Amino acid sequence: MATQHSTPTIPNLRDKLPKLEPRRRRPAPANPLPLPETPPLPSPPDLSSHTFQVPSRRILSTKDHELFLSSPTYTLILAFVFGLSDAVVDTPISAVKDDECSPAIKSILSILDEAEHLVLETPPDESEESRFGNKVFRTFLDKAKASSPSWHQKLGLTSQDAIAEVETYLNNSFGNRTRIDYGSGHELNFIIWLLCLYQLQIVTRADFKALVLKVFVRYLELMRTIQLTYYLEPAGSHGVWGLDDYQFLPFLFGASQLLHHPFITPLAIHQQLTLEEFGHDYMYLGQVRFVNSTKTVKGLRWHSPMLDDISSAKSWTKIEGGMKRMFVAEVLRKLPVMQHFLFGSLVPAVEGMSTESEAGVADEENEVEGGGVIVEHDGVRHVHNANSWGDCCGIKVPSAVAAAQAAKKHGAGELRRIPFD
């Protein structure tokens, strides 16, 4: 009898094969720095029995800096700067019309126009074939300082003590007389000048949009003229590893302007046509266009790798938050920047902070290279000349603006490309 062989069954491999699952993306690393919020802006002080004082440096040690960072003045500055930034969210420059500006805004704009006229009537010394600062810049500062009292009278200030306090910030917003340089600290002086006008109730919250899109934009144009005319050296520059040789706030305010833009993305800074078409309406694009024009090589990745890196962000929201973090970390929390900050009665220091006479350092206008900060080493206190790299002795950095202008004078054509590009 034949044996019947059963047909072998084919094993079901479905349960043995691993399930195909989409690859999970690694989460982006969390930013350890919290996004700084906009504090409420205090109302202007009661000036009925106010005593004005000429501003002076008070952050002259690490202890002074720590006191400042926990003070009401720190919160006041943060509230004012972030309040200005928040006021221009999704707003192009052209949205603010001249006839909509208050009389105070128009007076401030006329002051900046007169300052530019002083630049034009004070040409640089062309015999100085140098890429470092042109010494005629000091003559311009002298003229601006002489005109300053009448400028502030236009704003309605009659008290000489009030003018002496407020004008100090404007006079120090054009650059340093001794070093012939300019940086984010001088830019901050201009903002503090506007803050003083707010404290004096010359400008109000209703003016914030115009303060950014009219006044600050006009100040930027003035400073570009000054930089191109006198070859101001970048103060505390990090070279290509910095955001910009001179300015910071155009990137903060500019990111707010573009926060929810329907088609201009962060990568648009690499598109020359976009920069040309929209640079006049959006500060971020306008500043990138100016940076490109002042370099001797072509390509953001070569002369401004930090801006190049930032352009890879997915949204302007990311960039705006990053700029707020950077303002806190790289301006207000940086001792080499804040050692030059001036405190008066409208933007006051707190009790316990050093004075210039106690520290034995020169005032801001007459200080030598690098500035002075009191440090303690091995139990010995001494004045330390700090720069933004944390070194005692900074190295003078020639102006990239001067290099570009020199190249144009010698007939250079298009920007040279890096051979690896």
PDB file of C-alpha atoms in Angstrom, residues 113-124 140 143 225 229-230:
ATOM      1  CA  ASP A 113      19.525 115.663   8.119  1.00  0.00           C
ATOM      2  CA  GLU A 114      21.613 118.476   9.614  1.00  0.00           C
ATOM      3  CA  ALA A 115      24.127 115.961  10.961  1.00  0.00           C
ATOM      4  CA  GLU A 116      24.551 114.517   7.462  1.00  0.00           C
ATOM      5  CA  HIS A 117      25.024 118.036   6.102  1.00  0.00           C
ATOM      6  CA  LEU A 118      27.920 118.447   8.574  1.00  0.00           C
ATOM      7  CA  VAL A 119      29.498 115.269   7.160  1.00  0.00           C
ATOM      8  CA  LEU A 120      29.236 116.591   3.607  1.00  0.00           C
ATOM      9  CA  GLU A 121      30.831 119.908   4.540  1.00  0.00           C
ATOM     10  CA  THR A 122      33.656 118.117   6.404  1.00  0.00           C
ATOM     11  CA  PRO A 123      35.321 115.929   3.742  1.00  0.00           C
ATOM     12  CA  PRO A 124      38.033 113.455   4.786  1.00  0.00           C
ATOM     13  CA  PHE A 140      32.867 116.308  12.343  1.00  0.00           C
ATOM     14  CA  LYS A 143      30.811 120.358  14.760  1.00  0.00           C
ATOM     15  CA  THR A 225      27.555 107.905   5.064  1.00  0.00           C
ATOM     16  CA  THR A 229      33.420 108.943   4.508  1.00  0.00           C
ATOM     17  CA  TYR A 230      35.738 108.482   7.486  1.00  0.00           C
TER      18      TYR A 230
END
